[in-house]
CSV table of C-alpha atoms in Angstrom, one decimal:
chain,number,residue,atom,x,y,z
A,1,MET,CA,13.2,12.8,-29.4
A,2,MET,CA,12.1,10.4,-26.7
A,3,ILE,CA,9.0,10.7,-24.5
A,4,PRO,CA,9.6,13.3,-21.8
A,5,ILE,CA,10.2,12.0,-18.3
A,6,ARG,CA,7.6,14.3,-16.9
A,7,CYS,CA,4.5,16.1,-18.1
A,8,PHE,CA,5.5,19.6,-19.2
A,9,SER,CA,2.6,21.3,-17.5
A,10,CYS,CA,1.9,19.5,-14.2
A,11,GLY,CA,5.2,17.6,-13.6
A,12,LYS,CA,3.7,14.1,-13.2
A,13,PRO,CA,6.2,11.4,-14.2
A,14,ILE,CA,4.8,9.8,-17.3
A,15,ALA,CA,7.7,8.2,-19.3
A,16,HIS,CA,7.3,4.8,-17.6
A,17,LEU,CA,3.8,4.5,-19.0
A,18,TYR,CA,4.7,5.1,-22.6
A,19,ASP,CA,5.5,1.5,-23.5
A,20,GLU,CA,2.3,0.3,-22.0
A,21,TYR,CA,0.3,2.9,-23.8
A,22,ASN,CA,1.9,2.0,-27.1
A,23,GLU,CA,1.2,-1.7,-26.6
A,24,LYS,CA,-2.4,-1.0,-25.8
A,25,VAL,CA,-2.9,1.3,-28.8
A,26,LYS,CA,-1.2,-1.2,-31.1
A,27,LYS,CA,-3.6,-3.9,-30.0
A,28,GLY,CA,-6.4,-1.7,-31.3
A,29,GLU,CA,-7.5,-0.2,-28.0
A,30,GLU,CA,-8.9,3.4,-28.1
A,31,PRO,CA,-6.3,5.9,-27.0
A,32,LYS,CA,-9.0,7.4,-24.7
A,33,LYS,CA,-9.5,4.1,-22.9
A,34,ALA,CA,-5.7,3.4,-22.7
A,35,LEU,CA,-5.1,6.8,-21.1
A,36,ASP,CA,-7.9,6.4,-18.6
A,37,ASP,CA,-6.6,3.0,-17.6
A,38,LEU,CA,-3.1,4.4,-17.1
A,39,GLY,CA,-4.5,7.0,-14.7
A,40,LEU,CA,-3.7,10.1,-16.8
A,41,THR,CA,-6.7,12.2,-15.9
A,42,ARG,CA,-5.5,15.7,-16.8
A,43,PHE,CA,-5.4,16.9,-20.4
A,44,CYS,CA,-1.8,18.1,-20.1
A,45,CYS,CA,-0.5,14.6,-19.5
A,46,ARG,CA,-2.8,13.1,-22.1
A,47,ALA,CA,-1.5,15.6,-24.7
A,48,GLN,CA,2.1,14.5,-24.1
A,49,PHE,CA,1.2,11.0,-25.2
A,50,VAL,CA,-1.2,11.8,-28.0
A,51,GLY,CA,1.1,14.4,-29.6
A,52,HIS,CA,4.4,12.6,-29.2
A,53,VAL,CA,6.4,11.4,-32.2
A,54,ASP,CA,9.3,9.2,-31.2
A,55,LEU,CA,12.2,10.5,-33.3
A,56,ILE,CA,15.1,8.8,-31.5
A,57,ASP,CA,15.5,6.2,-34.3
A,58,ASP,CA,15.7,8.8,-37.0
A,59,ALA,CA,18.0,11.1,-35.0
A,60,ALA,CA,20.3,8.2,-34.2
A,61,LYS,CA,21.1,7.7,-37.8
A,62,PHE,CA,23.0,11.0,-37.9
A,63,LYS,CA,26.4,11.6,-36.4
A,64,LYS,CA,26.2,13.8,-33.3
A,65,PHE,CA,29.5,15.6,-33.7
B,1,MET,CA,-11.2,22.0,12.3
B,2,LYS,CA,-12.7,18.8,11.0
B,3,VAL,CA,-10.8,16.5,8.6
B,4,GLU,CA,-12.3,13.5,6.8
B,5,THR,CA,-10.5,11.2,4.4
B,6,LEU,CA,-12.4,10.9,1.1
B,7,LYS,CA,-9.9,8.9,-1.0
B,8,LYS,CA,-6.7,7.3,0.0
B,9,SER,CA,-4.5,5.4,-2.5
B,10,LYS,CA,-0.9,5.3,-3.5
B,11,THR,CA,-1.4,8.0,-6.1
B,12,MET,CA,-3.9,10.3,-4.4
B,13,LEU,CA,-5.0,11.5,-1.0
B,14,SER,CA,-8.2,13.5,-0.9
B,15,LEU,CA,-9.3,15.2,2.3
B,16,GLN,CA,-12.4,17.1,3.2
B,17,VAL,CA,-11.4,19.9,5.6
B,18,GLN,CA,-14.0,22.0,7.4
B,19,GLY,CA,-13.7,25.1,9.5
B,20,VAL,CA,-10.5,26.8,8.1
B,21,SER,CA,-10.0,29.8,5.8
B,22,ILE,CA,-8.9,29.6,2.2
B,23,SER,CA,-5.5,31.2,3.0
B,24,TYR,CA,-4.8,28.4,5.5
B,25,ILE,CA,-5.4,25.7,2.9
B,26,ASN,CA,-3.4,27.7,0.3
B,27,ALA,CA,-0.4,28.0,2.7
B,28,ILE,CA,-0.4,24.2,3.2
B,29,ARG,CA,-0.6,23.7,-0.6
B,30,ARG,CA,2.4,26.1,-1.2
B,31,TYR,CA,4.4,24.5,1.6
B,32,ILE,CA,4.0,21.0,0.3
B,33,MET,CA,4.9,22.0,-3.3
B,34,ALA,CA,7.7,24.4,-2.5
B,35,GLU,CA,9.2,23.5,0.9
B,36,VAL,CA,9.1,19.7,1.3
B,37,PRO,CA,12.5,18.3,0.4
B,38,THR,CA,13.1,15.3,-1.9
B,39,MET,CA,16.1,13.7,-3.6
B,40,ALA,CA,17.0,14.4,-7.2
B,41,ILE,CA,20.1,14.2,-9.4
B,42,GLU,CA,21.8,17.6,-9.5
B,43,ILE,CA,25.3,17.0,-10.9
B,44,VAL,CA,26.1,14.6,-13.7
B,45,GLU,CA,29.7,13.9,-14.8
B,46,PHE,CA,29.8,12.1,-18.1
B,47,ARG,CA,32.8,9.8,-18.7
B,48,LEU,CA,31.5,8.5,-22.0
B,49,ASN,CA,28.5,9.4,-24.1
B,50,ASN,CA,28.1,8.6,-27.8
B,51,SER,CA,24.4,8.1,-27.6
B,52,PRO,CA,22.1,10.2,-29.9
B,53,MET,CA,21.5,12.6,-27.1
B,54,TYR,CA,23.7,15.5,-26.0
B,55,ASP,CA,25.1,15.4,-22.4
B,56,GLU,CA,22.9,18.4,-21.4
B,57,MET,CA,19.7,16.7,-22.6
B,58,LEU,CA,20.6,13.5,-20.7
B,59,ALA,CA,21.5,15.4,-17.6
B,60,HIS,CA,18.1,17.2,-17.8
B,61,ARG,CA,16.3,13.9,-18.2
B,62,LEU,CA,18.2,12.4,-15.3
B,63,GLY,CA,17.4,15.3,-13.0
B,64,LEU,CA,13.7,14.8,-13.6
B,65,ILE,CA,13.7,11.1,-12.5
B,66,PRO,CA,11.9,10.9,-9.2
B,67,LEU,CA,14.0,9.1,-6.5
B,68,LYS,CA,12.6,7.4,-3.4
B,69,THR,CA,13.5,9.8,-0.6
B,70,ASP,CA,14.5,8.9,2.9
B,71,LEU,CA,14.3,12.2,4.7
B,72,LYS,CA,15.8,11.0,7.9
B,73,SER,CA,19.3,10.1,6.6
B,74,TYR,CA,20.0,13.2,4.4
B,75,LYS,CA,20.4,16.9,5.0
B,76,ILE,CA,19.9,19.8,2.5
B,77,PRO,CA,23.3,21.1,1.5
B,78,THR,CA,23.9,24.8,2.1
B,79,LYS,CA,24.6,27.2,-0.8
B,80,GLU,CA,28.3,27.6,0.3
B,81,MET,CA,29.0,23.9,0.0
B,82,SER,CA,30.8,22.6,-3.1
B,83,TYR,CA,29.7,19.4,-4.7
B,84,GLU,CA,33.2,18.0,-4.7
B,85,ASN,CA,34.1,16.2,-1.5
B,86,MET,CA,30.5,16.5,-0.2
B,87,SER,CA,29.9,14.0,2.6
B,88,ALA,CA,27.5,11.1,2.4
B,89,GLU,CA,25.2,13.0,4.8
B,90,TYR,CA,24.4,15.5,2.1
B,91,SER,CA,24.8,13.7,-1.2
B,92,LEU,CA,24.5,10.4,-2.9
B,93,LYS,CA,26.5,9.0,-5.8
B,94,LEU,CA,24.7,7.1,-8.6
B,95,THR,CA,26.6,5.5,-11.5
B,96,LEU,CA,25.7,4.0,-14.8
B,97,LYS,CA,27.7,2.0,-17.4
B,98,GLU,CA,25.8,0.6,-20.3
B,99,GLN,CA,26.5,-0.6,-23.8
B,100,GLY,CA,24.2,-0.7,-26.8
B,101,PRO,CA,22.1,-1.9,-28.4
B,102,LYS,CA,19.5,-1.4,-25.7
B,103,ILE,CA,17.2,1.1,-24.1
B,104,VAL,CA,18.8,2.5,-21.0
B,105,ARG,CA,16.2,2.6,-18.2
B,106,ALA,CA,16.1,4.1,-14.8
B,107,SER,CA,16.6,0.6,-13.3
B,108,ASP,CA,20.1,0.5,-14.8
B,109,ILE,CA,21.2,3.3,-12.6
B,110,LYS,CA,23.3,1.9,-9.7
B,111,SER,CA,22.7,3.7,-6.4
B,112,LYS,CA,25.1,3.6,-3.5
B,113,ASP,CA,22.1,3.7,-1.1
B,114,PRO,CA,19.6,0.9,-1.6
B,115,LYS,CA,16.9,3.0,-0.1
B,116,VAL,CA,17.2,5.8,-2.6
B,117,VAL,CA,16.4,4.4,-6.0
B,118,PRO,CA,14.3,5.5,-9.0
B,119,VAL,CA,10.6,5.3,-8.2
B,120,PHE,CA,9.7,4.1,-11.7
B,121,PRO,CA,12.4,1.6,-12.8
B,122,ASN,CA,10.8,1.3,-16.2
B,123,THR,CA,11.4,5.0,-17.2
B,124,PRO,CA,13.4,5.1,-20.5
B,125,ILE,CA,16.4,7.5,-20.4
B,126,VAL,CA,17.9,7.0,-23.9
B,127,LYS,CA,18.2,4.5,-26.7
B,128,LEU,CA,21.7,3.2,-27.4
B,129,LEU,CA,22.4,1.7,-30.8
B,130,ASP,CA,25.0,-1.0,-31.5
B,131,GLY,CA,28.5,0.2,-30.4
B,132,GLN,CA,27.2,3.2,-28.5
B,133,GLU,CA,28.1,3.5,-24.9
B,134,LEU,CA,27.0,5.6,-21.9
B,135,GLU,CA,28.9,6.0,-18.7
B,136,PHE,CA,28.4,8.7,-16.0
B,137,GLU,CA,28.6,9.4,-12.3
B,138,ALA,CA,25.7,11.5,-10.9
B,139,THR,CA,25.3,13.2,-7.6
B,140,ALA,CA,21.8,13.4,-6.0
B,141,VAL,CA,21.1,15.9,-3.3
B,142,LEU,CA,18.1,16.9,-1.2
B,143,GLY,CA,16.4,20.1,-2.5
B,144,VAL,CA,13.2,22.0,-2.3
B,145,GLY,CA,10.6,22.7,-5.0
B,146,LYS,CA,11.0,26.5,-4.9
B,147,ASP,CA,14.5,26.0,-6.3
B,148,HIS,CA,13.6,23.6,-9.0
B,149,VAL,CA,10.4,21.6,-9.7
B,150,LYS,CA,12.4,18.3,-9.9
B,151,TRP,CA,12.5,18.5,-6.1
B,152,SER,CA,8.8,19.0,-5.7
B,153,PRO,CA,7.2,16.0,-4.0
B,154,GLY,CA,3.9,16.3,-5.9
B,155,THR,CA,1.0,18.5,-6.7
B,156,VAL,CA,-1.8,19.8,-4.4
B,157,TRP,CA,-5.1,21.5,-5.3
B,158,TYR,CA,-8.3,22.3,-3.5
B,159,GLN,CA,-11.8,23.3,-4.2
B,160,ASN,CA,-14.7,24.6,-2.1
B,161,VAL,CA,-17.4,22.1,-1.5
B,162,PRO,CA,-20.2,22.9,-4.0
B,163,LYS,CA,-23.9,22.9,-3.0
B,164,LEU,CA,-26.3,22.4,-5.9
B,165,LYS,CA,-29.8,23.7,-5.9
B,166,ILE,CA,-31.8,21.9,-8.6
B,167,ASN,CA,-35.3,22.6,-9.6
B,168,ASN,CA,-36.3,20.0,-12.3
B,169,ASN,CA,-39.9,21.2,-12.2
B,170,SER,CA,-39.1,24.7,-13.3
B,171,ALA,CA,-41.3,26.0,-16.1
B,172,LYS,CA,-38.1,26.7,-18.2
B,173,PHE,CA,-36.8,23.2,-17.9
B,174,ASP,CA,-37.9,22.0,-21.4
B,175,GLU,CA,-36.5,25.1,-23.0
B,176,PHE,CA,-33.0,24.7,-21.4
B,177,LYS,CA,-32.8,20.9,-21.1
B,178,ASP,CA,-30.7,20.6,-24.2
B,179,LYS,CA,-28.2,23.2,-23.1
B,180,TYR,CA,-26.9,21.0,-20.2
B,181,PRO,CA,-24.3,18.3,-20.9
B,182,SER,CA,-25.9,14.9,-21.5
B,183,LYS,CA,-23.8,13.4,-18.7
B,184,ALA,CA,-25.4,15.7,-16.2
B,185,LEU,CA,-28.8,14.2,-16.8
B,186,LEU,CA,-30.2,11.0,-15.3
B,187,LYS,CA,-33.5,9.8,-16.9
B,188,GLY,CA,-34.0,13.2,-18.4
B,189,LYS,CA,-33.6,15.1,-15.1
B,190,LEU,CA,-30.6,16.9,-13.7
B,191,ASP,CA,-28.8,14.8,-11.0
B,192,ALA,CA,-26.6,16.4,-8.4
B,193,ASP,CA,-24.5,13.3,-7.8
B,194,ARG,CA,-23.8,12.8,-11.5
B,195,ILE,CA,-22.8,16.5,-11.9
B,196,ILE,CA,-20.3,16.3,-9.1
B,197,LYS,CA,-18.9,12.9,-10.1
B,198,ASN,CA,-18.4,14.0,-13.8
B,199,ASP,CA,-16.9,17.4,-12.8
B,200,LEU,CA,-19.6,19.2,-14.7
B,201,ILE,CA,-20.3,21.9,-12.1
B,202,ASP,CA,-18.9,24.8,-14.1
B,203,ALA,CA,-20.5,23.5,-17.3
B,204,CYS,CA,-23.9,23.5,-15.6
B,205,ASP,CA,-23.6,26.7,-13.7
B,206,GLY,CA,-25.0,29.8,-15.4
B,207,VAL,CA,-27.1,28.0,-18.0
B,208,CYS,CA,-30.4,28.9,-16.3
B,209,ASP,CA,-30.4,30.0,-12.6
B,210,GLU,CA,-34.0,29.0,-12.1
B,211,ILE,CA,-33.2,25.3,-12.9
B,212,LEU,CA,-29.8,25.0,-11.3
B,213,SER,CA,-27.8,27.3,-9.1
B,214,VAL,CA,-24.4,26.6,-7.5
B,215,GLU,CA,-23.3,27.9,-4.1
B,216,TYR,CA,-19.9,27.2,-2.5
B,217,GLU,CA,-19.4,26.6,1.2
B,218,PRO,CA,-16.8,29.2,2.2
B,219,ASP,CA,-15.1,27.2,4.9
B,220,LYS,CA,-15.3,23.7,3.6
B,221,PHE,CA,-12.7,22.4,1.2
B,222,ILE,CA,-11.7,19.3,-0.7
B,223,VAL,CA,-7.9,19.1,-0.8
B,224,HIS,CA,-6.3,16.7,-3.2
B,225,ILE,CA,-2.6,15.7,-2.7
B,226,GLU,CA,-1.1,13.8,-5.6
B,227,PRO,CA,2.5,12.6,-4.8
B,228,TRP,CA,5.0,11.9,-7.6
B,229,GLY,CA,6.3,8.9,-5.6
B,230,GLN,CA,9.3,10.2,-3.7
B,231,LEU,CA,7.3,10.5,-0.5
B,232,ASP,CA,4.0,9.2,0.6
B,233,PRO,CA,1.2,11.8,0.9
B,234,LYS,CA,1.1,11.6,4.7
B,235,GLU,CA,4.8,12.3,5.0
B,236,MET,CA,4.4,15.3,2.6
B,237,LEU,CA,1.7,16.8,4.7
B,238,THR,CA,3.5,16.3,8.0
B,239,THR,CA,6.9,17.6,6.7
B,240,ALA,CA,5.1,20.7,5.2
B,241,LEU,CA,3.5,21.5,8.5
B,242,GLU,CA,6.7,20.9,10.4
B,243,THR,CA,8.5,23.3,8.1
B,244,PHE,CA,5.7,25.9,8.4
B,245,ASN,CA,5.8,25.7,12.2
B,246,ALA,CA,9.6,26.0,12.3
B,247,GLN,CA,9.5,29.1,10.1
B,248,LEU,CA,6.8,30.6,12.3
B,249,LYS,CA,8.8,29.9,15.4
B,250,GLU,CA,11.8,31.5,13.8
B,251,LEU,CA,9.8,34.7,13.1
B,252,GLN,CA,8.5,34.7,16.6
B,253,ASP,CA,12.0,34.4,18.1
B,254,LEU,CA,13.3,37.2,15.9
B,255,MET,CA,10.5,39.5,16.9
B,256,LYS,CA,11.3,38.9,20.6
B,257,ALA,CA,14.9,39.8,20.1
């Protein structure tokens, strides 16, 4: 739904980096370089970003109850 | 024991420790990750939530937000204590009241203690659309990593210091040259510094023992301490050692009795 607060595997807080990552990728930067610059060295944390699909906007269209 | 600081920054502390056994280093690692207390949200009481996320999902996200921890002014509550009427010594109340449209972030949480606030104020919690509201009161308590990882202050890992024996003049070098990662080579020759810097030790080991063999020094370690932000690495290490000592003391006293 939204980016997880922490990496599933190692527990590093990552959610606060997501906006910056998106901005960098939108500007045309390589995801590899963006992740390196954000200090995400382990592949577990990197996978959270690369594999994430933000579905909150779609999910919000439907009534919860 | 000899300790040398290799790298010191806000996000990482690397130490080289010499003259101790592997079990000693591992005990320290486990004590830091499982026994050093930090603050985290434990109870959330929702007054209003018509955001796209369920209460449980939000409570889970809130719990995982790292909070700056002041170990001196809080105590770990015992298992018998109830979260209602818990004194300020043991718990901290945090509140939030927001209206959409906006992205609710960790910085919107109002803490009663200015010293205990979210480490990363930019952390998104949920997105509220027009007309949606979120209001809750949360209780943060001190806890330890063995109960839940949200209370873990960081991660710690260690490795033995590698010793590389390289023979670039070996007769087999031309045959095996292409089997090594290109990053391990400098001007067509294997380079020890490059191999260690690029973390290619395991990739290079075992390709051809005549060209490169790896030995590990059994009593020399590189220990990496990576904090999640609640405490600084020095505080993590000292608190872990204090806890370890206190528990050893307790064992000693019990054996005397």
